[in-house]
Amino acid sequence: MSELKDSSKFPSHHQEVLRVGTDLAALARILSWFDRFEPPHISQRIWLQCKTALAEGFTNAVRHAHKNLPSNVPIDIEVTQSPQSLEIRILDYGPPFNLEEKLKTLPEEIDLEATGGRGLKIMHSIVDRLAYTRIDSDRNCLLMIKDYTQSQSL
């Protein structure tokens, strides 16, 4: 168990957006970009959970939402950070789906031996809020929120 470190020197809110193509090879660039957001006041375990959620979300956008789309169709990654939480939004141009219904159809336990199909369960178990909504006529937003204050006591 780690203590929540002093966050008084941390900016109140910080937001950035990264646009990449529909290409799994972009994941290394995304994670490198994301590392700039690592706050000093959270544990390494919590930060790795945030990176895992981002990686799973991006991979799902490429493999599922953009499955039949050309590689030049963009995926936007938006990160909003405060001393208390991190919000990750992954915006895609794929067909919408009902996240809540999909989660209900997945097995209770995550199959660690499976070669796929674990991403949604992993994200759901890692973040404090997970939502997927259609935000305009042709884009979807996967929202993941990690609350540092709740997570530090785990």
PDB file of N, CA and C in Angstrom, residues 2-77:
ATOM      1  N   SER A   2       0.619   2.168  -0.896  1.00  0.00           N
ATOM      2  CA  SER A   2       1.436   3.378  -0.945  1.00  0.00           C
ATOM      3  C   SER A   2       0.596   4.586  -0.575  1.00  0.00           C
ATOM      4  N   GLU A   3       1.279   5.600  -0.106  1.00  0.00           N
ATOM      5  CA  GLU A   3       0.609   6.834   0.280  1.00  0.00           C
ATOM      6  C   GLU A   3       0.471   7.744  -0.931  1.00  0.00           C
ATOM      7  N   LEU A   4      -0.574   8.520  -0.956  1.00  0.00           N
ATOM      8  CA  LEU A   4      -0.753   9.524  -1.989  1.00  0.00           C
ATOM      9  C   LEU A   4       0.227  10.646  -1.692  1.00  0.00           C
ATOM     10  N   LYS A   5       1.144  10.895  -2.617  1.00  0.00           N
ATOM     11  CA  LYS A   5       2.158  11.926  -2.411  1.00  0.00           C
ATOM     12  C   LYS A   5       1.561  13.310  -2.608  1.00  0.00           C
ATOM     13  N   ASP A   6       2.275  14.309  -2.144  1.00  0.00           N
ATOM     14  CA  ASP A   6       1.829  15.697  -2.259  1.00  0.00           C
ATOM     15  C   ASP A   6       1.674  16.065  -3.732  1.00  0.00           C
ATOM     16  N   SER A   7       0.471  16.481  -4.097  1.00  0.00           N
ATOM     17  CA  SER A   7       0.215  16.853  -5.480  1.00  0.00           C
ATOM     18  C   SER A   7       0.001  18.350  -5.628  1.00  0.00           C
ATOM     19  N   SER A   8       0.374  19.137  -4.625  1.00  0.00           N
ATOM     20  CA  SER A   8       0.121  20.578  -4.671  1.00  0.00           C
ATOM     21  C   SER A   8       0.930  21.272  -5.758  1.00  0.00           C
ATOM     22  N   LYS A   9       2.043  20.674  -6.176  1.00  0.00           N
ATOM     23  CA  LYS A   9       2.861  21.274  -7.224  1.00  0.00           C
ATOM     24  C   LYS A   9       2.469  20.783  -8.613  1.00  0.00           C
ATOM     25  N   PHE A  10       1.499  19.911  -8.671  1.00  0.00           N
ATOM     26  CA  PHE A  10       1.047  19.341  -9.933  1.00  0.00           C
ATOM     27  C   PHE A  10       0.035  20.287 -10.575  1.00  0.00           C
ATOM     28  N   PRO A  11       0.118  20.544 -11.897  1.00  0.00           N
ATOM     29  CA  PRO A  11      -0.853  21.450 -12.536  1.00  0.00           C
ATOM     30  C   PRO A  11      -2.284  20.954 -12.315  1.00  0.00           C
ATOM     31  N   SER A  12      -3.233  21.893 -12.204  1.00  0.00           N
ATOM     32  CA  SER A  12      -4.609  21.505 -11.910  1.00  0.00           C
ATOM     33  C   SER A  12      -5.223  20.658 -13.017  1.00  0.00           C
ATOM     34  N   HIS A  13      -5.004  21.016 -14.262  1.00  0.00           N
ATOM     35  CA  HIS A  13      -5.492  20.218 -15.381  1.00  0.00           C
ATOM     36  C   HIS A  13      -4.539  20.353 -16.559  1.00  0.00           C
ATOM     37  N   HIS A  14      -4.344  19.268 -17.250  1.00  0.00           N
ATOM     38  CA  HIS A  14      -3.471  19.266 -18.414  1.00  0.00           C
ATOM     39  C   HIS A  14      -4.132  18.362 -19.459  1.00  0.00           C
ATOM     40  N   GLN A  15      -4.194  18.835 -20.691  1.00  0.00           N
ATOM     41  CA  GLN A  15      -4.838  18.044 -21.738  1.00  0.00           C
ATOM     42  C   GLN A  15      -4.012  18.108 -23.020  1.00  0.00           C
ATOM     43  N   GLU A  16      -3.871  16.945 -23.664  1.00  0.00           N
ATOM     44  CA  GLU A  16      -3.183  16.864 -24.947  1.00  0.00           C
ATOM     45  C   GLU A  16      -3.875  15.825 -25.813  1.00  0.00           C
ATOM     46  N   VAL A  17      -3.672  15.973 -27.138  1.00  0.00           N
ATOM     47  CA  VAL A  17      -4.255  15.037 -28.100  1.00  0.00           C
ATOM     48  C   VAL A  17      -3.151  14.550 -29.033  1.00  0.00           C
ATOM     49  N   LEU A  18      -3.178  13.274 -29.337  1.00  0.00           N
ATOM     50  CA  LEU A  18      -2.260  12.670 -30.299  1.00  0.00           C
ATOM     51  C   LEU A  18      -3.098  11.992 -31.373  1.00  0.00           C
ATOM     52  N   ARG A  19      -2.783  12.244 -32.632  1.00  0.00           N
ATOM     53  CA  ARG A  19      -3.482  11.595 -33.748  1.00  0.00           C
ATOM     54  C   ARG A  19      -2.515  10.621 -34.410  1.00  0.00           C
ATOM     55  N   VAL A  20      -2.991   9.393 -34.574  1.00  0.00           N
ATOM     56  CA  VAL A  20      -2.194   8.359 -35.241  1.00  0.00           C
ATOM     57  C   VAL A  20      -3.073   7.677 -36.276  1.00  0.00           C
ATOM     58  N   GLY A  21      -2.441   6.928 -37.164  1.00  0.00           N
ATOM     59  CA  GLY A  21      -3.190   6.154 -38.146  1.00  0.00           C
ATOM     60  C   GLY A  21      -3.671   4.845 -37.559  1.00  0.00           C
ATOM     61  N   THR A  22      -4.418   4.126 -38.366  1.00  0.00           N
ATOM     62  CA  THR A  22      -4.936   2.816 -37.970  1.00  0.00           C
ATOM     63  C   THR A  22      -3.844   1.782 -38.194  1.00  0.00           C
ATOM     64  N   ASP A  23      -2.934   1.701 -37.242  1.00  0.00           N
ATOM     65  CA  ASP A  23      -1.763   0.844 -37.389  1.00  0.00           C
ATOM     66  C   ASP A  23      -1.275   0.437 -36.008  1.00  0.00           C
ATOM     67  N   LEU A  24      -1.233  -0.859 -35.745  1.00  0.00           N
ATOM     68  CA  LEU A  24      -0.765  -1.342 -34.440  1.00  0.00           C
ATOM     69  C   LEU A  24       0.667  -0.915 -34.150  1.00  0.00           C
ATOM     70  N   ALA A  25       1.458  -0.656 -35.185  1.00  0.00           N
ATOM     71  CA  ALA A  25       2.838  -0.215 -34.991  1.00  0.00           C
ATOM     72  C   ALA A  25       2.900   1.148 -34.301  1.00  0.00           C
ATOM     73  N   ALA A  26       1.810   1.908 -34.309  1.00  0.00           N
ATOM     74  CA  ALA A  26       1.778   3.217 -33.648  1.00  0.00           C
ATOM     75  C   ALA A  26       1.738   3.091 -32.128  1.00  0.00           C
ATOM     76  N   LEU A  27       1.489   1.893 -31.612  1.00  0.00           N
ATOM     77  CA  LEU A  27       1.360   1.721 -30.161  1.00  0.00           C
ATOM     78  C   LEU A  27       2.627   2.151 -29.416  1.00  0.00           C
ATOM     79  N   ALA A  28       3.800   1.831 -29.939  1.00  0.00           N
ATOM     80  CA  ALA A  28       5.046   2.233 -29.265  1.00  0.00           C
ATOM     81  C   ALA A  28       5.130   3.754 -29.175  1.00  0.00           C
ATOM     82  N   ARG A  29       4.766   4.446 -30.236  1.00  0.00           N
ATOM     83  CA  ARG A  29       4.776   5.918 -30.231  1.00  0.00           C
ATOM     84  C   ARG A  29       3.770   6.465 -29.217  1.00  0.00           C
ATOM     85  N   ILE A  30       2.592   5.848 -29.161  1.00  0.00           N
ATOM     86  CA  ILE A  30       1.544   6.279 -28.228  1.00  0.00           C
ATOM     87  C   ILE A  30       2.016   6.129 -26.786  1.00  0.00           C
ATOM     88  N   LEU A  31       2.583   4.975 -26.469  1.00  0.00           N
ATOM     89  CA  LEU A  31       3.023   4.733 -25.091  1.00  0.00           C
ATOM     90  C   LEU A  31       4.182   5.642 -24.700  1.00  0.00           C
ATOM     91  N   SER A  32       5.065   5.926 -25.636  1.00  0.00           N
ATOM     92  CA  SER A  32       6.160   6.855 -25.373  1.00  0.00           C
ATOM     93  C   SER A  32       5.615   8.260 -25.098  1.00  0.00           C
ATOM     94  N   TRP A  33       4.667   8.692 -25.922  1.00  0.00           N
ATOM     95  CA  TRP A  33       4.008   9.994 -25.731  1.00  0.00           C
ATOM     96  C   TRP A  33       3.293  10.029 -24.379  1.00  0.00           C
ATOM     97  N   PHE A  34       2.604   8.954 -24.053  1.00  0.00           N
ATOM     98  CA  PHE A  34       1.825   8.867 -22.816  1.00  0.00           C
ATOM     99  C   PHE A  34       2.707   8.937 -21.572  1.00  0.00           C
ATOM    100  N   ASP A  35       3.918   8.415 -21.653  1.00  0.00           N
ATOM    101  CA  ASP A  35       4.819   8.418 -20.498  1.00  0.00           C
ATOM    102  C   ASP A  35       5.117   9.825 -19.990  1.00  0.00           C
ATOM    103  N   ARG A  36       4.963  10.817 -20.836  1.00  0.00           N
ATOM    104  CA  ARG A  36       5.192  12.201 -20.407  1.00  0.00           C
ATOM    105  C   ARG A  36       4.181  12.640 -19.356  1.00  0.00           C
ATOM    106  N   PHE A  37       3.070  11.933 -19.253  1.00  0.00           N
ATOM    107  CA  PHE A  37       2.010  12.311 -18.317  1.00  0.00           C
ATOM    108  C   PHE A  37       2.165  11.673 -16.944  1.00  0.00           C
ATOM    109  N   GLU A  38       3.147  10.793 -16.784  1.00  0.00           N
ATOM    110  CA  GLU A  38       3.258  10.075 -15.510  1.00  0.00           C
ATOM    111  C   GLU A  38       3.474  11.055 -14.365  1.00  0.00           C
ATOM    112  N   PRO A  39       2.509  11.132 -13.452  1.00  0.00           N
ATOM    113  CA  PRO A  39       2.643  12.061 -12.327  1.00  0.00           C
ATOM    114  C   PRO A  39       3.522  11.459 -11.229  1.00  0.00           C
ATOM    115  N   PRO A  40       4.221  12.300 -10.513  1.00  0.00           N
ATOM    116  CA  PRO A  40       5.108  11.795  -9.461  1.00  0.00           C
ATOM    117  C   PRO A  40       4.361  11.286  -8.231  1.00  0.00           C
ATOM    118  N   HIS A  41       3.082  11.591  -8.117  1.00  0.00           N
ATOM    119  CA  HIS A  41       2.365  11.281  -6.872  1.00  0.00           C
ATOM    120  C   HIS A  41       1.550   9.990  -6.906  1.00  0.00           C
ATOM    121  N   ILE A  42       1.747   9.150  -7.928  1.00  0.00           N
ATOM    122  CA  ILE A  42       1.038   7.867  -7.937  1.00  0.00           C
ATOM    123  C   ILE A  42       2.045   6.723  -8.004  1.00  0.00           C
ATOM    124  N   SER A  43       1.598   5.553  -7.615  1.00  0.00           N
ATOM    125  CA  SER A  43       2.486   4.387  -7.604  1.00  0.00           C
ATOM    126  C   SER A  43       2.750   3.900  -9.029  1.00  0.00           C
ATOM    127  N   GLN A  44       3.847   3.175  -9.170  1.00  0.00           N
ATOM    128  CA  GLN A  44       4.193   2.573 -10.470  1.00  0.00           C
ATOM    129  C   GLN A  44       3.107   1.593 -10.900  1.00  0.00           C
ATOM    130  N   ARG A  45       2.518   0.888  -9.963  1.00  0.00           N
ATOM    131  CA  ARG A  45       1.444  -0.078 -10.256  1.00  0.00           C
ATOM    132  C   ARG A  45       0.256   0.618 -10.915  1.00  0.00           C
ATOM    133  N   ILE A  46      -0.154   1.760 -10.362  1.00  0.00           N
ATOM    134  CA  ILE A  46      -1.293   2.495 -10.918  1.00  0.00           C
ATOM    135  C   ILE A  46      -0.938   3.010 -12.314  1.00  0.00           C
ATOM    136  N   TRP A  47       0.297   3.506 -12.480  1.00  0.00           N
ATOM    137  CA  TRP A  47       0.697   4.019 -13.798  1.00  0.00           C
ATOM    138  C   TRP A  47       0.700   2.899 -14.845  1.00  0.00           C
ATOM    139  N   LEU A  48       1.182   1.731 -14.480  1.00  0.00           N
ATOM    140  CA  LEU A  48       1.178   0.601 -15.412  1.00  0.00           C
ATOM    141  C   LEU A  48      -0.251   0.187 -15.770  1.00  0.00           C
ATOM    142  N   GLN A  49      -1.167   0.291 -14.837  1.00  0.00           N
ATOM    143  CA  GLN A  49      -2.574   0.016 -15.137  1.00  0.00           C
ATOM    144  C   GLN A  49      -3.103   1.003 -16.180  1.00  0.00           C
ATOM    145  N   CYS A  50      -2.759   2.272 -16.029  1.00  0.00           N
ATOM    146  CA  CYS A  50      -3.196   3.291 -16.993  1.00  0.00           C
ATOM    147  C   CYS A  50      -2.631   2.998 -18.377  1.00  0.00           C
ATOM    148  N   LYS A  51      -1.347   2.630 -18.444  1.00  0.00           N
ATOM    149  CA  LYS A  51      -0.723   2.305 -19.731  1.00  0.00           C
ATOM    150  C   LYS A  51      -1.357   1.062 -20.355  1.00  0.00           C
ATOM    151  N   THR A  52      -1.672   0.093 -19.525  1.00  0.00           N
ATOM    152  CA  THR A  52      -2.302  -1.130 -20.029  1.00  0.00           C
ATOM    153  C   THR A  52      -3.678  -0.823 -20.602  1.00  0.00           C
ATOM    154  N   ALA A  53      -4.453  -0.011 -19.898  1.00  0.00           N
ATOM    155  CA  ALA A  53      -5.789   0.364 -20.383  1.00  0.00           C
ATOM    156  C   ALA A  53      -5.680   1.097 -21.718  1.00  0.00           C
ATOM    157  N   LEU A  54      -4.731   2.010 -21.831  1.00  0.00           N
ATOM    158  CA  LEU A  54      -4.530   2.735 -23.085  1.00  0.00           C
ATOM    159  C   LEU A  54      -4.146   1.777 -24.210  1.00  0.00           C
ATOM    160  N   ALA A  55      -3.214   0.886 -23.949  1.00  0.00           N
ATOM    161  CA  ALA A  55      -2.779  -0.071 -24.969  1.00  0.00           C
ATOM    162  C   ALA A  55      -3.933  -0.968 -25.420  1.00  0.00           C
ATOM    163  N   GLU A  56      -4.716  -1.456 -24.478  1.00  0.00           N
ATOM    164  CA  GLU A  56      -5.860  -2.308 -24.819  1.00  0.00           C
ATOM    165  C   GLU A  56      -6.898  -1.536 -25.625  1.00  0.00           C
ATOM    166  N   GLY A  57      -7.174  -0.306 -25.213  1.00  0.00           N
ATOM    167  CA  GLY A  57      -8.157   0.508 -25.929  1.00  0.00           C
ATOM    168  C   GLY A  57      -7.737   0.811 -27.352  1.00  0.00           C
ATOM    169  N   PHE A  58      -6.480   1.194 -27.541  1.00  0.00           N
ATOM    170  CA  PHE A  58      -5.988   1.487 -28.884  1.00  0.00           C
ATOM    171  C   PHE A  58      -5.990   0.225 -29.749  1.00  0.00           C
ATOM    172  N   THR A  59      -5.503  -0.872 -29.192  1.00  0.00           N
ATOM    173  CA  THR A  59      -5.469  -2.134 -29.937  1.00  0.00           C
ATOM    174  C   THR A  59      -6.873  -2.538 -30.376  1.00  0.00           C
ATOM    175  N   ASN A  60      -7.863  -2.392 -29.495  1.00  0.00           N
ATOM    176  CA  ASN A  60      -9.245  -2.707 -29.863  1.00  0.00           C
ATOM    177  C   ASN A  60      -9.748  -1.794 -30.975  1.00  0.00           C
ATOM    178  N   ALA A  61      -9.399  -0.514 -30.924  1.00  0.00           N
ATOM    179  CA  ALA A  61      -9.832   0.417 -31.973  1.00  0.00           C
ATOM    180  C   ALA A  61      -9.289  -0.019 -33.328  1.00  0.00           C
ATOM    181  N   VAL A  62      -8.019  -0.399 -33.368  1.00  0.00           N
ATOM    182  CA  VAL A  62      -7.406  -0.836 -34.636  1.00  0.00           C
ATOM    183  C   VAL A  62      -8.007  -2.157 -35.101  1.00  0.00           C
ATOM    184  N   ARG A  63      -8.046  -3.152 -34.205  1.00  0.00           N
ATOM    185  CA  ARG A  63      -8.466  -4.510 -34.595  1.00  0.00           C
ATOM    186  C   ARG A  63      -9.964  -4.661 -34.817  1.00  0.00           C
ATOM    187  N   HIS A  64     -10.762  -3.893 -34.112  1.00  0.00           N
ATOM    188  CA  HIS A  64     -12.209  -4.086 -34.203  1.00  0.00           C
ATOM    189  C   HIS A  64     -12.918  -2.914 -34.857  1.00  0.00           C
ATOM    190  N   ALA A  65     -12.807  -1.727 -34.289  1.00  0.00           N
ATOM    191  CA  ALA A  65     -13.531  -0.576 -34.833  1.00  0.00           C
ATOM    192  C   ALA A  65     -13.072  -0.235 -36.249  1.00  0.00           C
ATOM    193  N   HIS A  66     -11.766  -0.294 -36.485  1.00  0.00           N
ATOM    194  CA  HIS A  66     -11.224   0.082 -37.794  1.00  0.00           C
ATOM    195  C   HIS A  66     -10.842  -1.128 -38.640  1.00  0.00           C
ATOM    196  N   LYS A  67     -11.361  -2.278 -38.293  1.00  0.00           N
ATOM    197  CA  LYS A  67     -10.992  -3.533 -38.953  1.00  0.00           C
ATOM    198  C   LYS A  67     -11.031  -3.442 -40.476  1.00  0.00           C
ATOM    199  N   ASN A  68     -12.055  -2.820 -41.030  1.00  0.00           N
ATOM    200  CA  ASN A  68     -12.210  -2.764 -42.484  1.00  0.00           C
ATOM    201  C   ASN A  68     -11.905  -1.380 -43.060  1.00  0.00           C
ATOM    202  N   LEU A  69     -11.195  -0.564 -42.311  1.00  0.00           N
ATOM    203  CA  LEU A  69     -10.885   0.797 -42.750  1.00  0.00           C
ATOM    204  C   LEU A  69      -9.422   0.903 -43.178  1.00  0.00           C
ATOM    205  N   PRO A  70      -9.121   1.835 -44.086  1.00  0.00           N
ATOM    206  CA  PRO A  70      -7.729   2.016 -44.515  1.00  0.00           C
ATOM    207  C   PRO A  70      -6.849   2.520 -43.367  1.00  0.00           C
ATOM    208  N   SER A  71      -5.550   2.273 -43.490  1.00  0.00           N
ATOM    209  CA  SER A  71      -4.621   2.636 -42.419  1.00  0.00           C
ATOM    210  C   SER A  71      -4.472   4.136 -42.223  1.00  0.00           C
ATOM    211  N   ASN A  72      -4.904   4.939 -43.193  1.00  0.00           N
ATOM    212  CA  ASN A  72      -4.784   6.391 -43.025  1.00  0.00           C
ATOM    213  C   ASN A  72      -5.960   7.010 -42.266  1.00  0.00           C
ATOM    214  N   VAL A  73      -6.955   6.199 -41.890  1.00  0.00           N
ATOM    215  CA  VAL A  73      -8.063   6.718 -41.079  1.00  0.00           C
ATOM    216  C   VAL A  73      -7.525   6.958 -39.672  1.00  0.00           C
ATOM    217  N   PRO A  74      -7.672   8.181 -39.160  1.00  0.00           N
ATOM    218  CA  PRO A  74      -7.035   8.508 -37.877  1.00  0.00           C
ATOM    219  C   PRO A  74      -7.779   7.967 -36.660  1.00  0.00           C
ATOM    220  N   ILE A  75      -6.989   7.775 -35.630  1.00  0.00           N
ATOM    221  CA  ILE A  75      -7.488   7.487 -34.287  1.00  0.00           C
ATOM    222  C   ILE A  75      -6.885   8.570 -33.400  1.00  0.00           C
ATOM    223  N   ASP A  76      -7.726   9.265 -32.661  1.00  0.00           N
ATOM    224  CA  ASP A  76      -7.253  10.314 -31.771  1.00  0.00           C
ATOM    225  C   ASP A  76      -7.202   9.792 -30.343  1.00  0.00           C
ATOM    226  N   ILE A  77      -6.110  10.098 -29.674  1.00  0.00           N
ATOM    227  CA  ILE A  77      -5.938   9.753 -28.264  1.00  0.00           C
ATOM    228  C   ILE A  77      -5.909  11.082 -27.515  1.00  0.00           C
TER     229      ILE A  77
END
